[in-house]
Short mmCIF file of C-alpha atoms in Angstrom, two decimals:
data_model
loop_
_atom_site.label_atom_id
_atom_site.label_comp_id
_atom_site.label_asym_id
_atom_site.label_seq_id
_atom_site.Cartn_x
_atom_site.Cartn_y
_atom_site.Cartn_z
CA MET I 200 122.31 98.91 87.34
CA LEU I 201 125.97 97.75 88.90
CA GLU I 202 129.12 99.11 86.99
CA ILE I 203 131.74 96.85 85.46
CA LYS I 204 135.27 97.93 86.18
CA THR I 205 137.71 96.44 83.69
CA ALA I 206 141.67 96.54 84.21
CA LYS I 207 142.52 100.58 82.27
CA THR I 208 146.80 99.78 83.09
CA ARG I 209 149.17 96.59 81.60
CA LYS I 210 150.29 95.56 84.95
CA GLY I 211 145.94 95.68 85.90
CA LYS I 212 144.99 93.04 82.99
CA ARG I 213 147.96 90.67 83.26
CA GLU I 214 146.57 90.02 86.71
CA LEU I 215 143.59 89.37 85.75
CA GLU I 216 144.43 87.49 83.57
CA LYS I 217 146.19 85.32 85.92
CA ARG I 218 143.69 85.18 87.92
CA ALA I 219 141.38 84.39 85.30
CA PRO I 220 140.33 79.86 84.53
CA LYS I 221 142.50 78.00 82.84
CA LEU I 222 142.23 74.59 80.98
CA VAL I 223 145.11 73.48 83.29
CA GLU I 224 145.40 75.13 86.42
CA SER I 225 148.45 76.18 88.21
CA GLY I 226 149.72 75.77 91.19
CA LYS I 227 146.67 76.23 94.13
CA LYS I 228 148.35 79.47 96.90
CA THR I 229 148.15 79.27 100.53
CA LEU I 230 146.83 81.67 102.71
CA ILE I 231 146.99 81.47 106.17
CA LEU I 232 145.22 83.11 109.11
CA HIS I 233 145.13 84.40 113.18
CA GLY I 234 141.89 83.86 115.42
CA THR I 235 141.03 85.75 117.40
CA LYS I 236 142.94 84.00 120.49
CA THR I 237 146.05 81.36 119.61
CA SER I 238 148.30 79.86 121.96
CA GLY I 239 152.63 79.61 121.20
CA VAL I 240 152.06 75.91 119.67
CA LEU I 241 149.50 77.43 117.49
CA ASN I 242 151.54 80.43 116.19
CA ALA I 243 154.57 78.25 115.92
CA VAL I 244 152.44 75.49 113.99
CA LEU I 245 151.37 78.22 111.30
CA ALA I 246 154.64 79.68 111.14
CA GLN I 247 156.02 76.91 110.14
CA ILE I 248 153.55 75.28 107.86
CA TYR I 249 154.35 79.08 106.27
CA HIS I 250 158.04 78.36 106.13
CA LEU I 251 157.25 74.78 104.21
CA LYS I 252 155.72 76.55 101.56
CA LYS I 253 156.87 79.54 101.78
CA ASP I 254 156.86 79.75 97.85
CA SER I 255 153.37 79.47 97.59
CA ALA I 256 151.75 81.05 100.96
CA VAL I 257 150.81 84.16 102.08
CA LYS I 258 150.61 84.89 105.47
CA TYR I 259 148.68 87.82 107.59
CA SER I 260 149.69 88.19 110.92
CA ARG I 261 147.16 90.06 112.55
CA LYS I 262 144.12 88.37 114.87
CA ASN I 263 141.37 88.39 112.53
CA GLU I 264 137.75 88.56 115.13
CA ASN I 265 134.55 88.07 111.77
CA VAL I 266 136.21 84.89 110.72
CA LYS I 267 134.70 82.10 111.81
CA PRO I 268 134.41 79.14 108.93
CA PHE I 269 132.01 76.47 110.54
CA GLU I 270 129.66 78.97 111.17
CA ALA I 271 127.27 81.03 109.39
CA GLY I 272 128.15 84.27 107.56
CA GLY I 273 131.27 83.95 109.48
CA GLU I 274 133.46 82.71 106.35
CA THR I 275 132.30 86.42 103.88
CA SER I 276 136.17 87.68 106.04
CA LEU I 277 137.44 84.57 104.53
CA GLU I 278 136.05 85.12 101.14
CA PHE I 279 137.31 88.66 100.64
CA PHE I 280 140.76 86.73 101.78
CA SER I 281 140.55 84.67 99.26
CA LEU I 282 139.66 86.94 96.39
CA LYS I 283 141.89 89.00 97.76
CA THR I 284 145.33 87.14 97.16
CA ASP I 285 143.93 85.19 94.54
CA CYS I 286 144.61 81.97 97.54
CA SER I 287 142.30 78.39 96.92
CA ILE I 288 143.28 77.33 100.25
CA PHE I 289 143.70 78.33 103.70
CA VAL I 290 144.41 77.14 107.02
CA TYR I 291 142.94 79.34 110.01
CA GLY I 292 144.29 78.59 113.16
CA SER I 293 141.82 79.49 116.70
CA HIS I 294 142.48 78.71 120.28
CA SER I 295 139.34 77.85 123.33
CA LYS I 296 138.67 76.53 126.52
CA LYS I 297 136.67 74.66 123.99
CA ARG I 298 139.08 73.59 121.37
CA PRO I 299 142.37 73.63 122.31
CA ASP I 300 144.96 74.43 119.45
CA ASN I 301 142.54 74.38 117.07
CA LEU I 302 143.39 74.11 112.63
CA VAL I 303 141.06 74.47 110.48
CA ILE I 304 141.78 73.15 106.45
CA GLY I 305 139.59 74.86 103.90
CA ARG I 306 139.12 74.81 100.26
CA THR I 307 137.35 77.69 98.00
CA TYR I 308 135.79 77.45 94.57
CA ASP I 309 136.01 80.18 92.59
CA HIS I 310 136.95 82.06 96.01
CA HIS I 311 133.59 80.48 97.53
CA ILE I 312 133.85 78.15 100.22
CA PHE I 313 134.26 74.51 99.14
CA ASP I 314 134.98 72.41 101.76
CA LEU I 315 136.51 72.40 105.08
CA VAL I 316 138.39 70.31 107.70
CA GLU I 317 138.83 71.24 111.05
CA VAL I 318 141.54 69.20 113.32
CA GLY I 319 143.07 69.56 116.38
CA VAL I 320 146.75 69.71 116.81
CA GLU I 321 148.86 67.76 119.38
CA ASN I 322 152.22 66.22 120.09
CA PHE I 323 153.76 69.27 118.24
CA LYS I 324 157.62 69.01 117.81
CA PRO I 325 159.28 72.31 115.60
CA MET I 326 161.96 72.22 112.99
CA GLU I 327 164.68 72.78 115.86
CA SER I 328 164.29 70.53 118.01
CA PHE I 329 165.50 67.71 115.14
CA SER I 330 168.71 66.87 114.82
CA TYR I 331 170.28 65.66 111.37
CA ASN I 332 172.96 66.99 109.14
CA LYS I 333 172.39 70.56 107.26
CA LYS I 334 173.66 69.13 104.47
CA LEU I 335 170.22 66.83 104.09
CA ALA I 336 168.05 69.78 104.77
CA PRO I 337 165.24 70.00 102.18
CA LYS I 338 165.79 73.04 99.31
CA GLU I 339 162.90 75.18 99.75
CA GLY I 340 160.17 74.66 96.90
CA SER I 341 161.14 70.68 96.09
CA LYS I 342 158.90 68.58 94.92
CA PRO I 343 157.69 66.06 97.59
CA PHE I 344 156.70 63.06 98.22
CA ILE I 345 153.18 62.60 99.87
CA VAL I 346 152.67 59.27 102.03
CA PHE I 347 149.20 57.73 103.28
CA ILE I 348 149.92 55.07 105.60
CA GLY I 349 146.41 53.25 107.28
CA GLU I 350 143.20 51.72 105.73
CA GLY I 351 141.33 54.46 107.28
CA PHE I 352 142.16 56.17 105.26
CA GLU I 353 139.78 53.62 102.05
CA ALA I 354 137.24 53.99 104.83
CA VAL I 355 136.87 56.37 107.23
CA GLU I 356 134.17 59.48 105.65
CA GLU I 357 136.43 61.25 108.23
CA LEU I 358 140.29 61.11 107.07
CA LYS I 359 138.75 59.96 103.29
CA HIS I 360 138.14 63.47 103.63
CA LEU I 361 141.52 64.36 105.65
CA LYS I 362 143.73 62.83 103.04
CA GLU I 363 141.85 64.86 100.52
CA VAL I 364 142.65 68.24 102.48
CA LEU I 365 146.46 67.62 102.66
CA LEU I 366 147.03 66.33 98.97
CA ASP I 367 146.25 70.12 97.75
CA LEU I 368 147.44 71.55 100.89
CA LEU I 369 150.90 69.91 100.38
CA ARG I 370 151.49 69.02 96.82
CA GLY I 371 153.12 71.58 95.44
CA GLU I 372 152.18 72.14 91.95
CA VAL I 373 151.35 69.74 89.64
CA VAL I 374 153.78 68.41 86.27
CA GLU I 375 154.31 65.46 84.01
CA ASN I 376 157.54 64.33 84.17
CA LEU I 377 160.07 64.74 87.50
CA ASN I 378 163.58 64.38 87.91
CA LEU I 379 164.64 61.76 90.53
CA ALA I 380 167.29 63.99 91.74
CA GLY I 381 165.42 66.55 92.24
CA VAL I 382 163.32 65.18 95.02
CA ASP I 383 164.65 65.63 98.67
CA ARG I 384 161.40 65.13 101.25
CA ALA I 385 158.78 62.58 102.13
CA TYR I 386 155.30 63.71 103.92
CA VAL I 387 154.17 60.81 106.18
CA CYS I 388 150.43 60.94 107.46
CA ALA I 389 149.96 57.61 109.09
CA ALA I 390 146.26 57.08 110.57
CA LEU I 391 146.88 55.82 113.95
CA SER I 392 142.72 55.43 115.28
CA PRO I 393 139.68 56.34 113.49
CA ASN I 394 140.40 60.27 114.01
CA ARG I 395 143.92 60.56 114.99
CA VAL I 396 146.26 60.97 111.88
CA PHE I 397 150.67 61.93 113.14
CA PHE I 398 152.07 63.81 110.78
CA THR I 399 155.88 64.48 110.09
CA HIS I 400 158.52 65.51 107.47
CA CYS I 401 161.32 63.75 106.70
CA ALA I 402 164.39 64.24 104.35
CA LEU I 403 164.87 62.17 101.88
CA ARG I 404 168.47 60.51 101.13
CA LEU I 405 169.10 58.31 98.06
CA LYS I 406 171.79 55.94 98.27
CA LYS I 407 173.39 52.65 95.84
CA SER I 408 171.56 49.64 95.25
CA GLY I 409 173.22 48.17 92.73
CA THR I 410 170.16 49.09 90.14
CA VAL I 411 169.06 51.29 88.07
CA VAL I 412 165.94 52.22 90.44
CA PRO I 413 167.80 53.73 94.03
CA ARG I 414 167.37 53.07 97.64
CA MET I 415 165.68 55.75 99.53
CA GLU I 416 166.35 56.54 103.41
CA LEU I 417 164.37 58.46 104.97
CA GLU I 418 165.84 60.83 108.13
CA GLU I 419 162.99 63.05 109.82
CA VAL I 420 163.83 66.67 109.42
CA GLY I 421 160.54 68.41 111.08
CA PRO I 422 158.03 69.08 111.79
CA SER I 423 156.02 67.01 113.07
CA MET I 424 152.60 66.35 115.10
CA ASP I 425 149.54 64.40 115.58
CA PHE I 426 145.98 65.74 114.89
CA VAL I 427 142.38 64.58 115.64
CA VAL I 428 139.80 65.23 113.48
CA ARG I 429 137.23 67.30 115.38
CA ARG I 430 134.31 68.71 112.25
CA HIS I 431 133.86 68.34 108.72
CA ARG I 432 131.85 69.92 106.46
CA PRO I 433 132.30 67.85 102.72
CA PRO I 434 131.42 69.77 99.54
CA ASN I 435 127.71 69.42 97.96
CA GLU I 436 127.67 67.03 95.28
CA SER I 437 126.07 69.39 92.66
CA LEU I 438 129.54 72.50 93.34
CA ARG I 439 131.83 69.32 93.94
CA LYS I 440 130.50 67.81 89.74
CA GLU I 441 131.07 71.28 88.74
CA ALA I 442 134.61 71.90 90.43
CA MET I 443 135.82 68.52 88.90
CA LYS I 444 134.62 69.90 85.37
CA THR I 445 137.46 69.39 83.39
CA SER I 446 137.74 69.94 79.09
CA ARG I 447 139.30 67.65 76.59
CA GLU I 448 140.53 69.37 74.47
CA LYS I 449 144.24 70.24 75.37
CA PRO I 450 145.29 73.96 74.73
CA LYS I 451 147.16 74.71 72.10
CA LYS I 452 150.00 76.43 71.97
CA LYS I 453 150.72 79.06 69.03
CA GLU I 454 152.74 78.46 66.37
CA LYS I 455 153.72 82.02 65.58
CA ASN I 456 155.18 82.77 60.98
CA VAL I 457 152.98 79.45 60.47
CA LYS I 458 149.59 79.25 58.12
CA ARG I 459 147.51 76.53 56.85
CA ASP I 460 145.98 75.64 53.31
CA GLU I 461 143.48 74.25 51.14
CA LEU I 462 146.32 72.57 48.68
CA GLN I 463 150.02 73.10 49.71
CA GLY I 464 148.98 72.55 53.97
CA LYS I 465 151.13 73.89 56.02
CA ILE I 466 153.38 76.48 55.47
CA GLY I 467 156.11 78.19 57.31
CA SER I 468 157.40 82.26 57.28
CA ILE I 469 161.32 82.92 57.34
CA TYR I 470 162.94 85.55 58.12
CA ILE I 471 165.49 87.11 56.09
CA PRO I 472 167.04 90.00 56.22
CA ASP I 473 167.99 92.08 52.96
CA GLN I 474 171.36 91.09 52.12
CA LYS I 475 172.31 94.32 50.18
CA VAL I 476 174.35 93.11 47.66
CA GLY I 477 174.80 96.52 46.13
CA GLU I 478 176.29 97.34 48.88
CA THR I 479 178.67 94.75 48.65
CA PRO I 480 182.72 94.64 47.74
CA ILE I 481 184.27 93.83 44.79
CA PRO I 482 187.71 91.98 45.40
CA TYR I 483 190.40 95.07 43.58
CA LYS I 484 193.06 91.92 42.38
CA ALA I 485 190.10 89.60 40.73
CA LYS I 486 192.40 87.54 37.96
CA GLY I 487 189.88 88.45 35.06
CA VAL I 488 189.54 92.19 35.22
CA LYS I 489 193.87 92.77 35.11
CA ARG I 490 193.21 90.18 32.57
CA GLU I 491 190.42 92.94 31.17
CA ARG I 492 193.36 95.73 32.11
CA GLN I 493 195.90 95.01 30.20
CA GLU I 494 194.55 94.49 27.42
CA ALA I 495 193.19 97.71 27.09
CA LYS I 496 196.29 99.49 28.31
CA ARG I 497 197.77 97.16 25.26
CA LYS I 498 195.63 98.22 23.37
CA ASN I 499 195.91 102.29 24.07
CA GLU I 500 199.25 101.75 23.52
CA SER I 501 199.65 100.41 20.01
CA ASP I 502 196.69 103.24 19.15
CA GLY I 503 199.18 105.64 20.44
CA SER I 504 202.15 104.35 18.07
CA ALA I 505 200.32 104.46 14.50
CA SER I 506 199.16 107.73 15.46
CA LYS I 507 202.54 108.87 15.80
CA ARG I 508 203.07 107.15 12.91
CA LYS I 509 200.99 109.17 11.25
CA LYS I 510 201.85 112.21 12.22
CA GLU I 511 206.24 111.28 11.89
CA ASP I 512 204.82 110.75 7.78
CA SER I 513 202.13 113.20 7.34
#
C-alpha cells in the first residue's frame, strides 16, 4: 500500500491549506514555460506576458524537452510543474518550421490538463515600441477591463474557446466591488476573421464628462499582436460539469466569543480586565474623613481635660 505523507511542520500545513479546495477560490496563478526551441519574438512575448501578470505568475527560463501538451504522454511534466507551483493556467511557447512562434495556452483542473488552445503570434509589437506619457502607465496588479469585439466570439467555436481562456488568463483576482478610480488598464481583443484575433493592451484615462460617470479614453501602451488560432482541445462534457460545480451555501465567517441559546438566542461574551478595586488609591483630603478626624480630636481633647480636672480635685 502507498504511504500517505502529511505535513509535519506548521509551514507545511499552511501551504497545504492554501492549496486545498475552497468554496470561494482565490485568483489563478500562471505558469510560463519555454519549449525545446524558441525564437526571439516568442521570448519577448513570454517576457511581456510575465510582466503583465508579475504579481501572480511563475516563469521558468530553462528549456523543457518533455513538455508536449497536445501529444499523449507529453503532458506529464506539465502537470507536475502545475502541482509544484500551484498554477492552474499555463502559457507554453515553442518554435518550429511547421508551427513558427507557437503559443499554447491551457488550463488545468485538479492539476490535470483541462483544455488547450494553440495560437500563432504575428505582427508583434513590444511595450518599448510605444511612445506615451509614462505617468499613465498602468500600475502593477491593478484590475483590468477586458473588451471582446466581433461576432466571431459568439459564433465561432474556436474563438469562443479562446475567449474563455483569455478571460481566465487576464482577469486576475475575482472581486465583488470595484473602485472605478483604481481601474487604469484595458485589454482589447478584436475578431478580424474566424481564426485571427487582434490583441492589444491600453492605458485607461478618466476625464470629466459633466455627469457622475466619467469619460474614458484609451491610449495604446503595448504589447500588441495577432493571434492566429491553429488547434484547440475543449474539455470533456463530464469533466466540465465536475469542474463547474458550485456550492449554494456561502462560507460563514467564524464569530468569536458568540454562542447561541434556544431560549435566550444570541449571547456574546465581552472580556473585561481585572479592575483591582482593592488597589485603588483613596483621596487623602476627603471632606468626610476630615470631619471625622476633627470630631475624634475634639473628643480626645475633652476626655483629656476631664481627666486633668479629676486629678486636680483629688
